[in-house]
């Protein structure tokens, strides 16, 4: 009986900590700057090349990926974005692919479908699900910090979307990874999902990267 109470308390405590961290991160914003732009350390030349990023070209010039792929253009790849509170992401969804449920703690998201058809959805803090089937030219907004996904349910057409963020680095917390690949105790996960440890371990095994024998 005592062990059951301790385990239950442990689950509630971890759940509370995770909820607090998500709320705290969801309130974070990019800091304001007091100059036109931020010059990185050790940079001696600022010209038009500093304000240009070509890293997304490959998403339009190479063969379409066989699995979900997201190509970022945030402050990490493109330092000129530091302090500008904006970044981009190209989402490529082959037939049947999904961008798993995730959230961006520091930014809202604006999804523009470029080609194909994408089912987009998010869940608000009252646990209400909003979904929409989008076609080229459609825009879908995901409020800041809310859980969301994208899915290509079309059986014949690959899909591509451009996503804008209201942050130079919105961050990303992907639920399957955060829950099953970060070391949270199997017993806690089993109790949280009202299942058994064997099921949790099976999920973890399914998420593990497959060995490349090529």
PDB file of N, CA and C in Angstrom, residues 100-195:
ATOM      1  N   UNK A 100       5.374  14.216 -36.217  1.00  0.00           N
ATOM      2  CA  UNK A 100       4.738  13.768 -34.975  1.00  0.00           C
ATOM      3  C   UNK A 100       4.309  14.927 -34.075  1.00  0.00           C
ATOM      4  N   UNK A 101       3.346  14.681 -33.187  1.00  0.00           N
ATOM      5  CA  UNK A 101       2.899  15.727 -32.259  1.00  0.00           C
ATOM      6  C   UNK A 101       4.073  16.366 -31.529  1.00  0.00           C
ATOM      7  N   UNK A 102       4.106  17.682 -31.544  1.00  0.00           N
ATOM      8  CA  UNK A 102       5.207  18.439 -30.951  1.00  0.00           C
ATOM      9  C   UNK A 102       4.712  19.829 -30.598  1.00  0.00           C
ATOM     10  N   UNK A 103       5.573  20.609 -29.955  1.00  0.00           N
ATOM     11  CA  UNK A 103       5.230  21.997 -29.660  1.00  0.00           C
ATOM     12  C   UNK A 103       6.481  22.863 -29.771  1.00  0.00           C
ATOM     13  N   UNK A 104       6.251  24.150 -30.008  1.00  0.00           N
ATOM     14  CA  UNK A 104       7.332  25.132 -30.058  1.00  0.00           C
ATOM     15  C   UNK A 104       7.130  26.082 -28.876  1.00  0.00           C
ATOM     16  N   UNK A 105       7.924  25.940 -27.826  1.00  0.00           N
ATOM     17  CA  UNK A 105       7.671  26.685 -26.589  1.00  0.00           C
ATOM     18  C   UNK A 105       7.868  28.188 -26.706  1.00  0.00           C
ATOM     19  N   UNK A 106       8.609  28.647 -27.719  1.00  0.00           N
ATOM     20  CA  UNK A 106       8.911  30.074 -27.797  1.00  0.00           C
ATOM     21  C   UNK A 106       8.244  30.778 -28.965  1.00  0.00           C
ATOM     22  N   UNK A 107       7.333  30.110 -29.657  1.00  0.00           N
ATOM     23  CA  UNK A 107       6.791  30.768 -30.848  1.00  0.00           C
ATOM     24  C   UNK A 107       5.461  30.187 -31.298  1.00  0.00           C
ATOM     25  N   UNK A 108       4.647  31.034 -31.902  1.00  0.00           N
ATOM     26  CA  UNK A 108       3.508  30.574 -32.682  1.00  0.00           C
ATOM     27  C   UNK A 108       4.041  30.136 -34.048  1.00  0.00           C
ATOM     28  N   UNK A 109       3.176  29.538 -34.856  1.00  0.00           N
ATOM     29  CA  UNK A 109       3.604  28.975 -36.143  1.00  0.00           C
ATOM     30  C   UNK A 109       2.579  29.303 -37.216  1.00  0.00           C
ATOM     31  N   UNK A 110       3.079  29.673 -38.407  1.00  0.00           N
ATOM     32  CA  UNK A 110       2.215  29.964 -39.539  1.00  0.00           C
ATOM     33  C   UNK A 110       2.620  29.052 -40.685  1.00  0.00           C
ATOM     34  N   UNK A 111       1.758  28.104 -41.017  1.00  0.00           N
ATOM     35  CA  UNK A 111       2.054  27.077 -42.018  1.00  0.00           C
ATOM     36  C   UNK A 111       1.409  27.434 -43.351  1.00  0.00           C
ATOM     37  N   UNK A 112       2.211  27.517 -44.416  1.00  0.00           N
ATOM     38  CA  UNK A 112       1.729  27.790 -45.763  1.00  0.00           C
ATOM     39  C   UNK A 112       1.999  26.575 -46.630  1.00  0.00           C
ATOM     40  N   UNK A 113       0.946  25.953 -47.156  1.00  0.00           N
ATOM     41  CA  UNK A 113       1.110  24.773 -48.011  1.00  0.00           C
ATOM     42  C   UNK A 113       1.531  25.224 -49.408  1.00  0.00           C
ATOM     43  N   UNK A 114       2.626  24.658 -49.880  1.00  0.00           N
ATOM     44  CA  UNK A 114       3.149  25.000 -51.202  1.00  0.00           C
ATOM     45  C   UNK A 114       2.695  23.991 -52.248  1.00  0.00           C
ATOM     46  N   UNK A 115       2.699  22.715 -51.879  1.00  0.00           N
ATOM     47  CA  UNK A 115       2.263  21.670 -52.808  1.00  0.00           C
ATOM     48  C   UNK A 115       1.677  20.505 -52.030  1.00  0.00           C
ATOM     49  N   UNK A 116       0.783  19.763 -52.678  1.00  0.00           N
ATOM     50  CA  UNK A 116       0.163  18.620 -52.031  1.00  0.00           C
ATOM     51  C   UNK A 116      -0.926  19.022 -51.052  1.00  0.00           C
ATOM     52  N   UNK A 117      -1.315  18.085 -50.212  1.00  0.00           N
ATOM     53  CA  UNK A 117      -2.387  18.298 -49.253  1.00  0.00           C
ATOM     54  C   UNK A 117      -1.912  17.850 -47.872  1.00  0.00           C
ATOM     55  N   UNK A 118      -2.145  18.681 -46.875  1.00  0.00           N
ATOM     56  CA  UNK A 118      -1.665  18.405 -45.521  1.00  0.00           C
ATOM     57  C   UNK A 118      -2.799  18.541 -44.518  1.00  0.00           C
ATOM     58  N   UNK A 119      -2.967  17.519 -43.683  1.00  0.00           N
ATOM     59  CA  UNK A 119      -3.869  17.635 -42.537  1.00  0.00           C
ATOM     60  C   UNK A 119      -3.066  18.234 -41.382  1.00  0.00           C
ATOM     61  N   UNK A 120      -3.478  19.392 -40.916  1.00  0.00           N
ATOM     62  CA  UNK A 120      -2.805  20.053 -39.799  1.00  0.00           C
ATOM     63  C   UNK A 120      -3.770  20.133 -38.630  1.00  0.00           C
ATOM     64  N   UNK A 121      -3.238  20.002 -37.435  1.00  0.00           N
ATOM     65  CA  UNK A 121      -4.094  20.085 -36.266  1.00  0.00           C
ATOM     66  C   UNK A 121      -3.327  20.500 -35.030  1.00  0.00           C
ATOM     67  N   UNK A 122      -4.045  21.098 -34.070  1.00  0.00           N
ATOM     68  CA  UNK A 122      -3.452  21.413 -32.777  1.00  0.00           C
ATOM     69  C   UNK A 122      -4.479  21.201 -31.676  1.00  0.00           C
ATOM     70  N   UNK A 123      -3.981  21.052 -30.449  1.00  0.00           N
ATOM     71  CA  UNK A 123      -4.828  20.843 -29.276  1.00  0.00           C
ATOM     72  C   UNK A 123      -4.643  22.024 -28.336  1.00  0.00           C
ATOM     73  N   UNK A 124      -5.751  22.657 -27.914  1.00  0.00           N
ATOM     74  CA  UNK A 124      -5.630  23.803 -27.009  1.00  0.00           C
ATOM     75  C   UNK A 124      -5.569  23.340 -25.562  1.00  0.00           C
ATOM     76  N   UNK A 125      -5.492  24.289 -24.641  1.00  0.00           N
ATOM     77  CA  UNK A 125      -5.319  23.938 -23.228  1.00  0.00           C
ATOM     78  C   UNK A 125      -6.577  23.366 -22.580  1.00  0.00           C
ATOM     79  N   UNK A 126      -7.689  23.356 -23.313  1.00  0.00           N
ATOM     80  CA  UNK A 126      -8.886  22.674 -22.811  1.00  0.00           C
ATOM     81  C   UNK A 126      -9.003  21.278 -23.414  1.00  0.00           C
ATOM     82  N   UNK A 127      -7.929  20.849 -24.111  1.00  0.00           N
ATOM     83  CA  UNK A 127      -7.858  19.547 -24.773  1.00  0.00           C
ATOM     84  C   UNK A 127      -8.836  19.422 -25.943  1.00  0.00           C
ATOM     85  N   UNK A 128      -9.145  20.545 -26.576  1.00  0.00           N
ATOM     86  CA  UNK A 128      -9.965  20.513 -27.787  1.00  0.00           C
ATOM     87  C   UNK A 128      -9.057  20.445 -29.004  1.00  0.00           C
ATOM     88  N   UNK A 129      -9.370  19.533 -29.918  1.00  0.00           N
ATOM     89  CA  UNK A 129      -8.582  19.348 -31.135  1.00  0.00           C
ATOM     90  C   UNK A 129      -9.182  20.148 -32.286  1.00  0.00           C
ATOM     91  N   UNK A 130      -8.324  20.908 -32.977  1.00  0.00           N
ATOM     92  CA  UNK A 130      -8.712  21.649 -34.179  1.00  0.00           C
ATOM     93  C   UNK A 130      -7.930  21.072 -35.357  1.00  0.00           C
ATOM     94  N   UNK A 131      -8.623  20.588 -36.380  1.00  0.00           N
ATOM     95  CA  UNK A 131      -7.946  20.013 -37.540  1.00  0.00           C
ATOM     96  C   UNK A 131      -8.488  20.636 -38.819  1.00  0.00           C
ATOM     97  N   UNK A 132      -7.622  20.639 -39.840  1.00  0.00           N
ATOM     98  CA  UNK A 132      -8.030  21.185 -41.131  1.00  0.00           C
ATOM     99  C   UNK A 132      -7.233  20.493 -42.229  1.00  0.00           C
ATOM    100  N   UNK A 133      -7.893  20.175 -43.336  1.00  0.00           N
ATOM    101  CA  UNK A 133      -7.205  19.644 -44.511  1.00  0.00           C
ATOM    102  C   UNK A 133      -6.856  20.823 -45.410  1.00  0.00           C
ATOM    103  N   UNK A 134      -5.562  21.017 -45.629  1.00  0.00           N
ATOM    104  CA  UNK A 134      -5.065  22.184 -46.351  1.00  0.00           C
ATOM    105  C   UNK A 134      -4.596  21.806 -47.744  1.00  0.00           C
ATOM    106  N   UNK A 135      -4.774  22.728 -48.676  1.00  0.00           N
ATOM    107  CA  UNK A 135      -4.293  22.546 -50.034  1.00  0.00           C
ATOM    108  C   UNK A 135      -3.373  23.709 -50.393  1.00  0.00           C
ATOM    109  N   UNK A 136      -2.683  23.651 -51.540  1.00  0.00           N
ATOM    110  CA  UNK A 136      -1.725  24.705 -51.883  1.00  0.00           C
ATOM    111  C   UNK A 136      -2.325  26.104 -51.794  1.00  0.00           C
ATOM    112  N   UNK A 137      -1.614  26.987 -51.105  1.00  0.00           N
ATOM    113  CA  UNK A 137      -2.076  28.355 -50.907  1.00  0.00           C
ATOM    114  C   UNK A 137      -2.764  28.588 -49.583  1.00  0.00           C
ATOM    115  N   UNK A 138      -3.162  27.508 -48.898  1.00  0.00           N
ATOM    116  CA  UNK A 138      -3.826  27.647 -47.598  1.00  0.00           C
ATOM    117  C   UNK A 138      -2.805  27.916 -46.494  1.00  0.00           C
ATOM    118  N   UNK A 139      -3.240  28.686 -45.499  1.00  0.00           N
ATOM    119  CA  UNK A 139      -2.407  29.017 -44.348  1.00  0.00           C
ATOM    120  C   UNK A 139      -3.116  28.555 -43.080  1.00  0.00           C
ATOM    121  N   UNK A 140      -2.346  27.976 -42.160  1.00  0.00           N
ATOM    122  CA  UNK A 140      -2.895  27.482 -40.897  1.00  0.00           C
ATOM    123  C   UNK A 140      -2.013  28.000 -39.772  1.00  0.00           C
ATOM    124  N   UNK A 141      -2.620  28.605 -38.759  1.00  0.00           N
ATOM    125  CA  UNK A 141      -1.840  29.133 -37.641  1.00  0.00           C
ATOM    126  C   UNK A 141      -1.960  28.218 -36.428  1.00  0.00           C
ATOM    127  N   UNK A 142      -0.831  27.993 -35.774  1.00  0.00           N
ATOM    128  CA  UNK A 142      -0.781  27.237 -34.527  1.00  0.00           C
ATOM    129  C   UNK A 142      -0.380  28.199 -33.418  1.00  0.00           C
ATOM    130  N   UNK A 143      -1.252  28.449 -32.439  1.00  0.00           N
ATOM    131  CA  UNK A 143      -0.913  29.363 -31.346  1.00  0.00           C
ATOM    132  C   UNK A 143       0.331  28.913 -30.583  1.00  0.00           C
ATOM    133  N   UNK A 144       0.999  29.867 -30.012  1.00  0.00           N
ATOM    134  CA  UNK A 144       2.279  29.649 -29.333  1.00  0.00           C
ATOM    135  C   UNK A 144       2.201  28.574 -28.253  1.00  0.00           C
ATOM    136  N   UNK A 145       3.138  27.628 -28.329  1.00  0.00           N
ATOM    137  CA  UNK A 145       3.302  26.636 -27.278  1.00  0.00           C
ATOM    138  C   UNK A 145       2.312  25.496 -27.273  1.00  0.00           C
ATOM    139  N   UNK A 146       1.391  25.428 -28.269  1.00  0.00           N
ATOM    140  CA  UNK A 146       0.385  24.370 -28.245  1.00  0.00           C
ATOM    141  C   UNK A 146       0.838  23.143 -29.034  1.00  0.00           C
ATOM    142  N   UNK A 147       0.367  21.993 -28.588  1.00  0.00           N
ATOM    143  CA  UNK A 147       0.684  20.720 -29.219  1.00  0.00           C
ATOM    144  C   UNK A 147       0.048  20.655 -30.608  1.00  0.00           C
ATOM    145  N   UNK A 148       0.833  20.237 -31.627  1.00  0.00           N
ATOM    146  CA  UNK A 148       0.293  20.183 -32.975  1.00  0.00           C
ATOM    147  C   UNK A 148       1.028  19.144 -33.819  1.00  0.00           C
ATOM    148  N   UNK A 149       0.521  18.898 -35.032  1.00  0.00           N
ATOM    149  CA  UNK A 149       1.098  17.907 -35.937  1.00  0.00           C
ATOM    150  C   UNK A 149       0.748  18.273 -37.369  1.00  0.00           C
ATOM    151  N   UNK A 150       1.420  17.627 -38.326  1.00  0.00           N
ATOM    152  CA  UNK A 150       1.032  17.674 -39.737  1.00  0.00           C
ATOM    153  C   UNK A 150       1.095  16.255 -40.298  1.00  0.00           C
ATOM    154  N   UNK A 151       0.169  15.958 -41.219  1.00  0.00           N
ATOM    155  CA  UNK A 151       0.058  14.600 -41.748  1.00  0.00           C
ATOM    156  C   UNK A 151      -0.335  14.644 -43.212  1.00  0.00           C
ATOM    157  N   UNK A 152       0.352  13.850 -44.032  1.00  0.00           N
ATOM    158  CA  UNK A 152      -0.003  13.729 -45.442  1.00  0.00           C
ATOM    159  C   UNK A 152      -0.761  12.423 -45.641  1.00  0.00           C
ATOM    160  N   UNK A 153      -2.074  12.516 -45.650  1.00  0.00           N
ATOM    161  CA  UNK A 153      -2.911  11.324 -45.788  1.00  0.00           C
ATOM    162  C   UNK A 153      -3.180  10.975 -47.239  1.00  0.00           C
ATOM    163  N   UNK A 154      -2.737  11.831 -48.173  1.00  0.00           N
ATOM    164  CA  UNK A 154      -2.974  11.580 -49.587  1.00  0.00           C
ATOM    165  C   UNK A 154      -2.164  10.367 -50.045  1.00  0.00           C
ATOM    166  N   UNK A 155      -2.794   9.517 -50.849  1.00  0.00           N
ATOM    167  CA  UNK A 155      -2.151   8.267 -51.256  1.00  0.00           C
ATOM    168  C   UNK A 155      -1.251   8.423 -52.471  1.00  0.00           C
ATOM    169  N   UNK A 156      -1.253   9.612 -53.088  1.00  0.00           N
ATOM    170  CA  UNK A 156      -0.538   9.743 -54.356  1.00  0.00           C
ATOM    171  C   UNK A 156       0.400  10.935 -54.459  1.00  0.00           C
ATOM    172  N   UNK A 157       0.221  11.942 -53.604  1.00  0.00           N
ATOM    173  CA  UNK A 157       0.931  13.209 -53.806  1.00  0.00           C
ATOM    174  C   UNK A 157       1.780  13.565 -52.582  1.00  0.00           C
ATOM    175  N   UNK A 158       3.049  13.855 -52.816  1.00  0.00           N
ATOM    176  CA  UNK A 158       3.906  14.389 -51.759  1.00  0.00           C
ATOM    177  C   UNK A 158       3.480  15.812 -51.414  1.00  0.00           C
ATOM    178  N   UNK A 159       3.826  16.263 -50.221  1.00  0.00           N
ATOM    179  CA  UNK A 159       3.396  17.590 -49.772  1.00  0.00           C
ATOM    180  C   UNK A 159       4.581  18.378 -49.222  1.00  0.00           C
ATOM    181  N   UNK A 160       4.557  19.678 -49.495  1.00  0.00           N
ATOM    182  CA  UNK A 160       5.593  20.588 -48.996  1.00  0.00           C
ATOM    183  C   UNK A 160       4.933  21.831 -48.419  1.00  0.00           C
ATOM    184  N   UNK A 161       5.458  22.309 -47.310  1.00  0.00           N
ATOM    185  CA  UNK A 161       4.924  23.526 -46.690  1.00  0.00           C
ATOM    186  C   UNK A 161       6.082  24.381 -46.184  1.00  0.00           C
ATOM    187  N   UNK A 162       5.836  25.676 -46.154  1.00  0.00           N
ATOM    188  CA  UNK A 162       6.779  26.628 -45.575  1.00  0.00           C
ATOM    189  C   UNK A 162       6.176  27.136 -44.275  1.00  0.00           C
ATOM    190  N   UNK A 163       6.948  27.049 -43.210  1.00  0.00           N
ATOM    191  CA  UNK A 163       6.471  27.463 -41.901  1.00  0.00           C
ATOM    192  C   UNK A 163       7.259  28.663 -41.410  1.00  0.00           C
ATOM    193  N   UNK A 164       6.548  29.697 -40.951  1.00  0.00           N
ATOM    194  CA  UNK A 164       7.178  30.878 -40.364  1.00  0.00           C
ATOM    195  C   UNK A 164       6.954  30.860 -38.861  1.00  0.00           C
ATOM    196  N   UNK A 165       7.972  31.280 -38.112  1.00  0.00           N
ATOM    197  CA  UNK A 165       7.898  31.335 -36.659  1.00  0.00           C
ATOM    198  C   UNK A 165       8.129  32.762 -36.176  1.00  0.00           C
ATOM    199  N   UNK A 166       7.457  33.133 -35.092  1.00  0.00           N
ATOM    200  CA  UNK A 166       7.636  34.449 -34.501  1.00  0.00           C
ATOM    201  C   UNK A 166       8.783  34.479 -33.515  1.00  0.00           C
ATOM    202  N   UNK A 167       9.843  33.765 -33.836  1.00  0.00           N
ATOM    203  CA  UNK A 167      11.036  33.707 -32.994  1.00  0.00           C
ATOM    204  C   UNK A 167      12.214  33.333 -33.869  1.00  0.00           C
ATOM    205  N   UNK A 168      13.399  33.812 -33.514  1.00  0.00           N
ATOM    206  CA  UNK A 168      14.599  33.429 -34.251  1.00  0.00           C
ATOM    207  C   UNK A 168      14.979  31.984 -33.976  1.00  0.00           C
ATOM    208  N   UNK A 169      14.409  31.418 -32.921  1.00  0.00           N
ATOM    209  CA  UNK A 169      14.624  30.006 -32.603  1.00  0.00           C
ATOM    210  C   UNK A 169      13.483  29.555 -31.710  1.00  0.00           C
ATOM    211  N   UNK A 170      12.404  29.076 -32.328  1.00  0.00           N
ATOM    212  CA  UNK A 170      11.200  28.728 -31.581  1.00  0.00           C
ATOM    213  C   UNK A 170      11.340  27.519 -30.689  1.00  0.00           C
ATOM    214  N   UNK A 171      12.378  26.693 -30.930  1.00  0.00           N
ATOM    215  CA  UNK A 171      12.539  25.471 -30.152  1.00  0.00           C
ATOM    216  C   UNK A 171      11.518  24.422 -30.564  1.00  0.00           C
ATOM    217  N   UNK A 172      11.787  23.182 -30.204  1.00  0.00           N
ATOM    218  CA  UNK A 172      10.851  22.113 -30.540  1.00  0.00           C
ATOM    219  C   UNK A 172      10.925  21.012 -29.497  1.00  0.00           C
ATOM    220  N   UNK A 173       9.770  20.610 -28.979  1.00  0.00           N
ATOM    221  CA  UNK A 173       9.670  19.479 -28.073  1.00  0.00           C
ATOM    222  C   UNK A 173       8.767  18.454 -28.749  1.00  0.00           C
ATOM    223  N   UNK A 174       9.355  17.354 -29.224  1.00  0.00           N
ATOM    224  CA  UNK A 174       8.594  16.299 -29.889  1.00  0.00           C
ATOM    225  C   UNK A 174       8.175  15.261 -28.857  1.00  0.00           C
ATOM    226  N   UNK A 175       6.876  15.028 -28.729  1.00  0.00           N
ATOM    227  CA  UNK A 175       6.381  14.193 -27.638  1.00  0.00           C
ATOM    228  C   UNK A 175       6.941  12.773 -27.620  1.00  0.00           C
ATOM    229  N   UNK A 176       6.949  12.039 -28.742  1.00  0.00           N
ATOM    230  CA  UNK A 176       7.501  10.685 -28.655  1.00  0.00           C
ATOM    231  C   UNK A 176       8.935  10.666 -28.126  1.00  0.00           C
ATOM    232  N   UNK A 177       9.733  11.634 -28.554  1.00  0.00           N
ATOM    233  CA  UNK A 177      11.119  11.711 -28.096  1.00  0.00           C
ATOM    234  C   UNK A 177      11.186  12.133 -26.630  1.00  0.00           C
ATOM    235  N   UNK A 178      10.459  13.207 -26.294  1.00  0.00           N
ATOM    236  CA  UNK A 178      10.510  13.742 -24.933  1.00  0.00           C
ATOM    237  C   UNK A 178      10.024  12.724 -23.902  1.00  0.00           C
ATOM    238  N   UNK A 179       9.051  11.921 -24.275  1.00  0.00           N
ATOM    239  CA  UNK A 179       8.480  10.974 -23.323  1.00  0.00           C
ATOM    240  C   UNK A 179       9.246   9.661 -23.242  1.00  0.00           C
ATOM    241  N   UNK A 180       9.704   9.166 -24.405  1.00  0.00           N
ATOM    242  CA  UNK A 180      10.235   7.804 -24.432  1.00  0.00           C
ATOM    243  C   UNK A 180      11.730   7.700 -24.717  1.00  0.00           C
ATOM    244  N   UNK A 181      12.388   8.812 -24.962  1.00  0.00           N
ATOM    245  CA  UNK A 181      13.813   8.734 -25.297  1.00  0.00           C
ATOM    246  C   UNK A 181      14.671   9.642 -24.423  1.00  0.00           C
ATOM    247  N   UNK A 182      14.154  10.061 -23.284  1.00  0.00           N
ATOM    248  CA  UNK A 182      14.929  10.977 -22.434  1.00  0.00           C
ATOM    249  C   UNK A 182      15.260  10.389 -21.062  1.00  0.00           C
ATOM    250  N   UNK A 183      14.905   9.162 -20.844  1.00  0.00           N
ATOM    251  CA  UNK A 183      15.272   8.517 -19.588  1.00  0.00           C
ATOM    252  C   UNK A 183      14.216   8.551 -18.504  1.00  0.00           C
ATOM    253  N   UNK A 184      12.993   8.985 -18.825  1.00  0.00           N
ATOM    254  CA  UNK A 184      11.921   8.919 -17.827  1.00  0.00           C
ATOM    255  C   UNK A 184      11.684   7.456 -17.471  1.00  0.00           C
ATOM    256  N   UNK A 185      11.563   7.179 -16.197  1.00  0.00           N
ATOM    257  CA  UNK A 185      11.437   5.814 -15.702  1.00  0.00           C
ATOM    258  C   UNK A 185      10.248   5.095 -16.349  1.00  0.00           C
ATOM    259  N   UNK A 186      10.464   3.835 -16.759  1.00  0.00           N
ATOM    260  CA  UNK A 186       9.413   3.051 -17.416  1.00  0.00           C
ATOM    261  C   UNK A 186       8.164   2.915 -16.552  1.00  0.00           C
ATOM    262  N   UNK A 187       8.340   2.796 -15.243  1.00  0.00           N
ATOM    263  CA  UNK A 187       7.196   2.652 -14.345  1.00  0.00           C
ATOM    264  C   UNK A 187       6.335   3.917 -14.351  1.00  0.00           C
ATOM    265  N   UNK A 188       7.008   5.071 -14.391  1.00  0.00           N
ATOM    266  CA  UNK A 188       6.274   6.337 -14.434  1.00  0.00           C
ATOM    267  C   UNK A 188       5.474   6.440 -15.722  1.00  0.00           C
ATOM    268  N   UNK A 189       6.105   6.077 -16.844  1.00  0.00           N
ATOM    269  CA  UNK A 189       5.414   6.131 -18.131  1.00  0.00           C
ATOM    270  C   UNK A 189       4.252   5.143 -18.163  1.00  0.00           C
ATOM    271  N   UNK A 190       4.471   3.948 -17.644  1.00  0.00           N
ATOM    272  CA  UNK A 190       3.409   2.945 -17.636  1.00  0.00           C
ATOM    273  C   UNK A 190       2.202   3.415 -16.826  1.00  0.00           C
ATOM    274  N   UNK A 191       2.454   4.002 -15.658  1.00  0.00           N
ATOM    275  CA  UNK A 191       1.357   4.498 -14.831  1.00  0.00           C
ATOM    276  C   UNK A 191       0.676   5.705 -15.489  1.00  0.00           C
ATOM    277  N   UNK A 192       1.458   6.564 -16.107  1.00  0.00           N
ATOM    278  CA  UNK A 192       0.901   7.761 -16.738  1.00  0.00           C
ATOM    279  C   UNK A 192      -0.028   7.394 -17.889  1.00  0.00           C
ATOM    280  N   UNK A 193       0.325   6.345 -18.643  1.00  0.00           N
ATOM    281  CA  UNK A 193      -0.483   5.934 -19.787  1.00  0.00           C
ATOM    282  C   UNK A 193      -1.409   4.768 -19.452  1.00  0.00           C
ATOM    283  N   UNK A 194      -1.449   4.395 -18.171  1.00  0.00           N
ATOM    284  CA  UNK A 194      -2.337   3.331 -17.696  1.00  0.00           C
ATOM    285  C   UNK A 194      -2.118   2.040 -18.492  1.00  0.00           C
ATOM    286  N   UNK A 195      -0.838   1.705 -18.645  1.00  0.00           N
ATOM    287  CA  UNK A 195      -0.479   0.477 -19.338  1.00  0.00           C
ATOM    288  C   UNK A 195       0.577  -0.236 -18.498  1.00  0.00           C
TER     289      UNK A 195
END
